[in-house]
JSON list of C-alpha atoms in Angstrom, two decimals:
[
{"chain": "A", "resi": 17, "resn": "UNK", "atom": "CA", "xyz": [-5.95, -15.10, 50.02]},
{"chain": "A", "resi": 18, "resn": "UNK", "atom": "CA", "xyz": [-6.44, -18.57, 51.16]},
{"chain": "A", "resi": 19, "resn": "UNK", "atom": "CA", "xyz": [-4.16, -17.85, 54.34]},
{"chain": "A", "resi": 20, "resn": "UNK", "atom": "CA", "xyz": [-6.20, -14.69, 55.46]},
{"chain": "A", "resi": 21, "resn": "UNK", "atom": "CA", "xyz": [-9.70, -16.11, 54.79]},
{"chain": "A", "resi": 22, "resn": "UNK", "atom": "CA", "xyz": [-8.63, -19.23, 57.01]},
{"chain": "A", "resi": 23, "resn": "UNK", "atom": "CA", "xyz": [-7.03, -17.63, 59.77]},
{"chain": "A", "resi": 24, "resn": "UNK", "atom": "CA", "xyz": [-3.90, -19.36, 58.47]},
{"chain": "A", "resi": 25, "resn": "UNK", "atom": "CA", "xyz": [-2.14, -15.92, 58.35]},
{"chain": "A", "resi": 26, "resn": "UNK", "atom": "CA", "xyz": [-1.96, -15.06, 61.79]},
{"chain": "A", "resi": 27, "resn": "UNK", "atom": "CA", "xyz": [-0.04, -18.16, 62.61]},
{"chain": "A", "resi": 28, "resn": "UNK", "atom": "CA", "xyz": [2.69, -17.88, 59.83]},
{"chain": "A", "resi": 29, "resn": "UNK", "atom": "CA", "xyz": [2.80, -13.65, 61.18]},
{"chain": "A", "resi": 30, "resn": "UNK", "atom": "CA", "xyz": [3.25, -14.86, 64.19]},
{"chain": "A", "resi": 31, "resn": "UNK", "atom": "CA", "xyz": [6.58, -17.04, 63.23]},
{"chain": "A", "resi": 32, "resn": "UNK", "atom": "CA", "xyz": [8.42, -14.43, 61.55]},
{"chain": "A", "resi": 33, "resn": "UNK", "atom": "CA", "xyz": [10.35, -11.14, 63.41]},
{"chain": "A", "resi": 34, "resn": "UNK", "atom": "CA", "xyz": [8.32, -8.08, 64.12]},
{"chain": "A", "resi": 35, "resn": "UNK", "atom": "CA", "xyz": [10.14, -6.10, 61.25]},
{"chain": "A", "resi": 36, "resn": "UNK", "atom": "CA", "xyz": [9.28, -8.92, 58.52]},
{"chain": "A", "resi": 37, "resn": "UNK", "atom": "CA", "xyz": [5.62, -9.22, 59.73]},
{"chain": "A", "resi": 38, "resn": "UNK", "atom": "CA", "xyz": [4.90, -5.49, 59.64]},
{"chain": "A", "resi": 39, "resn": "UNK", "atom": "CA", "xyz": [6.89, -5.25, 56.18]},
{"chain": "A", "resi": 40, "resn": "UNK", "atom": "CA", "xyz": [4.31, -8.55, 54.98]},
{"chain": "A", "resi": 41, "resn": "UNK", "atom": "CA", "xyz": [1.23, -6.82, 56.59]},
{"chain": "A", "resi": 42, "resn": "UNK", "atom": "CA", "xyz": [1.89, -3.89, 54.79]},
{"chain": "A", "resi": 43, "resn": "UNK", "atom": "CA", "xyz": [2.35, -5.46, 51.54]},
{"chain": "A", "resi": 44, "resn": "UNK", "atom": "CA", "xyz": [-0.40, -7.70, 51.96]},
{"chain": "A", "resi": 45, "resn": "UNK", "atom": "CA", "xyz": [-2.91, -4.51, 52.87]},
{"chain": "A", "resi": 46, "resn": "UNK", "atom": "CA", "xyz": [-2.95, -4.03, 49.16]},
{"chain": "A", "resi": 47, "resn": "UNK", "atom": "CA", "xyz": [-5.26, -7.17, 48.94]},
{"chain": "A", "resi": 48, "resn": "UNK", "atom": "CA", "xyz": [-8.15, -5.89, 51.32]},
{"chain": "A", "resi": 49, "resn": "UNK", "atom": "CA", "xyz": [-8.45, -2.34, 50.91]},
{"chain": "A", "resi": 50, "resn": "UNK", "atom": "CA", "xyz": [-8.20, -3.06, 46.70]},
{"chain": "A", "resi": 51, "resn": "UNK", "atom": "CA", "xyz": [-12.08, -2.63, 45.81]},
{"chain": "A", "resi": 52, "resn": "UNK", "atom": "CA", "xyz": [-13.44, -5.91, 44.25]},
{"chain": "A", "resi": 53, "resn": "UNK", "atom": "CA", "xyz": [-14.16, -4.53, 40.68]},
{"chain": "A", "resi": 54, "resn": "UNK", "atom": "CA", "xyz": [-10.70, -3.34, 40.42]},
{"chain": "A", "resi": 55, "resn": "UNK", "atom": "CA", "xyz": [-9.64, -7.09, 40.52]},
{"chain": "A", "resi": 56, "resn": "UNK", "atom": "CA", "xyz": [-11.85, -7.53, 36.98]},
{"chain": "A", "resi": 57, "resn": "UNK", "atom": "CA", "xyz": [-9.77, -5.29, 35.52]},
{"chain": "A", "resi": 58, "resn": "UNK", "atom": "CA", "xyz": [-6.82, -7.04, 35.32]},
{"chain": "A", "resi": 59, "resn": "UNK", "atom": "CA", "xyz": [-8.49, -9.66, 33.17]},
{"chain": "A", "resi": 60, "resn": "UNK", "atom": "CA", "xyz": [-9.79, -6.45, 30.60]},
{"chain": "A", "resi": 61, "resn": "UNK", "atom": "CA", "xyz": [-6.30, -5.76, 30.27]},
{"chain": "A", "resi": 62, "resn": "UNK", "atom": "CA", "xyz": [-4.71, -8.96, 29.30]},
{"chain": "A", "resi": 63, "resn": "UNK", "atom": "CA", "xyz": [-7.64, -9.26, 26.63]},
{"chain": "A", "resi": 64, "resn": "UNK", "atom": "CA", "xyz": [-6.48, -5.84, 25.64]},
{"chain": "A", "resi": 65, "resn": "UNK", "atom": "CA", "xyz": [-3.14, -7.08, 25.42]},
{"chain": "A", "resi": 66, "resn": "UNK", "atom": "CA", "xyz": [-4.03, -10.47, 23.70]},
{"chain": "A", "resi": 67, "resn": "UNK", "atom": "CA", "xyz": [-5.70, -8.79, 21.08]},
{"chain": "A", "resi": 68, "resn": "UNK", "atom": "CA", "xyz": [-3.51, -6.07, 20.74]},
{"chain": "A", "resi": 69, "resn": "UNK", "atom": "CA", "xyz": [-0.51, -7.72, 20.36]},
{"chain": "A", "resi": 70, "resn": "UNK", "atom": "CA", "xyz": [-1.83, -10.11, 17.74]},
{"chain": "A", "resi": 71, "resn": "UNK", "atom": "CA", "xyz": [-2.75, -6.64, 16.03]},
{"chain": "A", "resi": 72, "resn": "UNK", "atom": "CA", "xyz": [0.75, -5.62, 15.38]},
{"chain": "A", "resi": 73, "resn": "UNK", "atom": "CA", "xyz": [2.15, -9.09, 14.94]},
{"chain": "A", "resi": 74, "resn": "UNK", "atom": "CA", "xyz": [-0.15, -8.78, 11.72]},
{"chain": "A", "resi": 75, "resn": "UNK", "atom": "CA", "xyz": [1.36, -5.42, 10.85]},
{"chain": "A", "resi": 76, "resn": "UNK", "atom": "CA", "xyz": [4.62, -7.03, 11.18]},
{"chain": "A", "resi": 77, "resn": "UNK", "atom": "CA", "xyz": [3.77, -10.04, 8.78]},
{"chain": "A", "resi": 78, "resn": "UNK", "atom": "CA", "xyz": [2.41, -7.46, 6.05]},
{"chain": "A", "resi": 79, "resn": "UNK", "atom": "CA", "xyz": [5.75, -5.34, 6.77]},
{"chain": "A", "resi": 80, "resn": "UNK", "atom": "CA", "xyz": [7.56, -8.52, 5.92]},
{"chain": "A", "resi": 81, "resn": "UNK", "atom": "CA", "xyz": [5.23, -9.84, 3.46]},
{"chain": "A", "resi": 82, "resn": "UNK", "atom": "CA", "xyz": [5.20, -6.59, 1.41]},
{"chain": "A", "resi": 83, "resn": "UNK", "atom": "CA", "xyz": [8.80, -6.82, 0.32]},
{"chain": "A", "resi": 84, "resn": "UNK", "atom": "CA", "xyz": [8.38, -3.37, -1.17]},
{"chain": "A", "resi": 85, "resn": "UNK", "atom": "CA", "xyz": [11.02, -1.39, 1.59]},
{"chain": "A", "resi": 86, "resn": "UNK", "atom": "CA", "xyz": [9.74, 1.42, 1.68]},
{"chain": "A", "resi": 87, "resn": "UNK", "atom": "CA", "xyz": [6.28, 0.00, 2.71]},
{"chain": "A", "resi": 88, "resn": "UNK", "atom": "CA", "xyz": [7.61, -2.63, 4.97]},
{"chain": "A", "resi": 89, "resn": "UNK", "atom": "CA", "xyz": [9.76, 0.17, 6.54]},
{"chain": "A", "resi": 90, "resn": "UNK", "atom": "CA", "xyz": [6.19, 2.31, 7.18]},
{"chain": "A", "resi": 91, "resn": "UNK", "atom": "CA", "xyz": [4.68, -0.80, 8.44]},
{"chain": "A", "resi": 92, "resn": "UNK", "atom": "CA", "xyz": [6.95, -2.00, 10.80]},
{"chain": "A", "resi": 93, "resn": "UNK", "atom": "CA", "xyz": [7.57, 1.58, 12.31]},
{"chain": "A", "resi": 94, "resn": "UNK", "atom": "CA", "xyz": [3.62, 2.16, 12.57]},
{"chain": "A", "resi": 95, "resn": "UNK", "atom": "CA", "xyz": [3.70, -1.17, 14.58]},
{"chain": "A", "resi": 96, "resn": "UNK", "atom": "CA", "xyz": [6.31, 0.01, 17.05]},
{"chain": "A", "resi": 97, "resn": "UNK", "atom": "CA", "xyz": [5.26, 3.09, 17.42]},
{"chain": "A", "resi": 98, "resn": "UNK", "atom": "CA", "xyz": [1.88, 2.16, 18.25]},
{"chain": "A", "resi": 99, "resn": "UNK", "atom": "CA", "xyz": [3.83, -0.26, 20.45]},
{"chain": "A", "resi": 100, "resn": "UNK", "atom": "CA", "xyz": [5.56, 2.35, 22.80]},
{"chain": "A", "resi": 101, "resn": "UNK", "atom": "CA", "xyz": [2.19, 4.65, 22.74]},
{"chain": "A", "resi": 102, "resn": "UNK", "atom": "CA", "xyz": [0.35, 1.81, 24.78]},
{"chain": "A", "resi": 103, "resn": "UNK", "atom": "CA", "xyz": [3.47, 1.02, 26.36]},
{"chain": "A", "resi": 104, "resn": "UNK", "atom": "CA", "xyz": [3.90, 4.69, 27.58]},
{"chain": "A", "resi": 105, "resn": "UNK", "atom": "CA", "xyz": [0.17, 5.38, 27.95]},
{"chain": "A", "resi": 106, "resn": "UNK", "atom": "CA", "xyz": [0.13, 2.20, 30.23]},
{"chain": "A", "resi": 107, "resn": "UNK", "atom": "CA", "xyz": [3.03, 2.86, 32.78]},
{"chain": "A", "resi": 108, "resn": "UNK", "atom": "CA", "xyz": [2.64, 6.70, 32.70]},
{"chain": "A", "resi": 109, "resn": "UNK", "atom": "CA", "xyz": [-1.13, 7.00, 32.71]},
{"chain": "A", "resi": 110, "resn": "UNK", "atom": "CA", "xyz": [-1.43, 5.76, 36.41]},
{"chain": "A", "resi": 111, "resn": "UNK", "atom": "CA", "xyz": [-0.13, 9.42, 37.53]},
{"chain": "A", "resi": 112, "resn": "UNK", "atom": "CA", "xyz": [-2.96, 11.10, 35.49]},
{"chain": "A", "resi": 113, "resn": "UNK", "atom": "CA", "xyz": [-5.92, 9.31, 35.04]},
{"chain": "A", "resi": 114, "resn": "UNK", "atom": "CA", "xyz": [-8.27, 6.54, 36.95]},
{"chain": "A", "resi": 115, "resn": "UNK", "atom": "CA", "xyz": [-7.16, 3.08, 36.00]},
{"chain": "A", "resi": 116, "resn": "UNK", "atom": "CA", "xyz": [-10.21, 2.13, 34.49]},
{"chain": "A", "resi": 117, "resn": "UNK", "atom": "CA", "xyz": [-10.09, 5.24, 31.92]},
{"chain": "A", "resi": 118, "resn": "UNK", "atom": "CA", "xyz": [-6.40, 3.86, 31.53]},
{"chain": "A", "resi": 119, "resn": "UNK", "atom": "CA", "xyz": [-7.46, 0.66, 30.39]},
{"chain": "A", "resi": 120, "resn": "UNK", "atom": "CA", "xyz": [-10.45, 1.71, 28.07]},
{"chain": "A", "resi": 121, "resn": "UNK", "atom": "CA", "xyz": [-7.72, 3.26, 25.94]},
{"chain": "A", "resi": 122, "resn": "UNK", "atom": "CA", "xyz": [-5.91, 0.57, 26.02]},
{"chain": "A", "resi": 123, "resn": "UNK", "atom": "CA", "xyz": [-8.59, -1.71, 24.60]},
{"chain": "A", "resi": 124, "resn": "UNK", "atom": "CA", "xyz": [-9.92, 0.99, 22.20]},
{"chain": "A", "resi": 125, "resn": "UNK", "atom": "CA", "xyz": [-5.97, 1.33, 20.83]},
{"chain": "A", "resi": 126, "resn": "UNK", "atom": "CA", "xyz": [-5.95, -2.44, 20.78]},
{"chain": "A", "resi": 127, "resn": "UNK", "atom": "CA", "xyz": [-8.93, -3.12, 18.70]},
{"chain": "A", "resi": 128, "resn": "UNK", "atom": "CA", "xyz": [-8.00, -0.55, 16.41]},
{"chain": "A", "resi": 129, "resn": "UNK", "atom": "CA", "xyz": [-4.46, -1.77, 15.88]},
{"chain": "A", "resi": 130, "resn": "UNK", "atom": "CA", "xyz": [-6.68, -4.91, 14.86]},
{"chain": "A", "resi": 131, "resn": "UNK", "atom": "CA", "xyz": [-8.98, -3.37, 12.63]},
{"chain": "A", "resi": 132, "resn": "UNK", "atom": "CA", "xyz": [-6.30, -1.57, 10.86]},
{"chain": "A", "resi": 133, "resn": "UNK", "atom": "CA", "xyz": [-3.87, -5.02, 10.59]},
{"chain": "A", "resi": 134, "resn": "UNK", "atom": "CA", "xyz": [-7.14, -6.90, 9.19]},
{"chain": "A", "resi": 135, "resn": "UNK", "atom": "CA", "xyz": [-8.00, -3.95, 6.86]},
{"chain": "A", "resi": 136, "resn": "UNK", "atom": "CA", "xyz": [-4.18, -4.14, 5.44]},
{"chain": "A", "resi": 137, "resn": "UNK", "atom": "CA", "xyz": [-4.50, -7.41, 4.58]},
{"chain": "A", "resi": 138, "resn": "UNK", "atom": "CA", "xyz": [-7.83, -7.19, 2.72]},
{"chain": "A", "resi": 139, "resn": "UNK", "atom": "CA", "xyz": [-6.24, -3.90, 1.01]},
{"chain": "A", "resi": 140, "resn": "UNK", "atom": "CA", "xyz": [-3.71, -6.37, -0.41]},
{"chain": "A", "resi": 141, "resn": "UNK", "atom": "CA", "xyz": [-6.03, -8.87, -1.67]},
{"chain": "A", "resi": 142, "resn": "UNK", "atom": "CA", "xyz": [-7.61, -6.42, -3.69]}
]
């Protein structure tokens, strides 16, 4: 970003072989023609991902902490199976939907995942 803001860029294009500075122009086009906003959304979805993955490591604890097997067992598929539906909703939902609807269900899964772990854990205090 530095580089092309500069001016720096045309200078280092201008060392390297046609083919590589097309191939590098191309890549880099991503950068400009990406609108501005989008770039805010990257930082949504490692919160998402922050908070949702200290959701199921919570569900994990409780499926380890329960020692009953049968609950652990319930626990600890819950919190791979919610896993591989963000996972899969993530890398598949590009095709289908904007990116921004994408990532809203990502954070709404994430904070529920949350909610849930946390409401486990006061269940067992009870």
């Amino acid at each position: 970003m530095l580089m092309i803001n500069s001016g720096a860029m045309q200078n280092t294009l201008a060392a390297l072989p046609a083919e590589s500075a097309n191939q590098t122009v191309s890549q880099l086009s991503a950068l400009w023609t990406t609108p501005a906003p989008l770039f805010f959304v990257s930082g949504i979805e490692r919160i998402s991902a922050i908070i949702l993955h200290i959701g199921l490591s919570l569900l994990i604890y409780r499926a380890v902490k329960a020692g009953k097997c049968r609950t652990a067992a319930f626990t600890a598929v819950l919190a791979y199976g919610i896993h591989f539906i963000v996972d899969f909703f993530a890398v598949a939902g590009p095709a289908l939907l904007p990116i921004y609807v994408i990532e809203i269900g990502v954070f709404v899964m994430a904070a529920g995942t949350l909610v849930m772990a946390l409401k486990m854990g006061r269940m067992e205090e009870l």
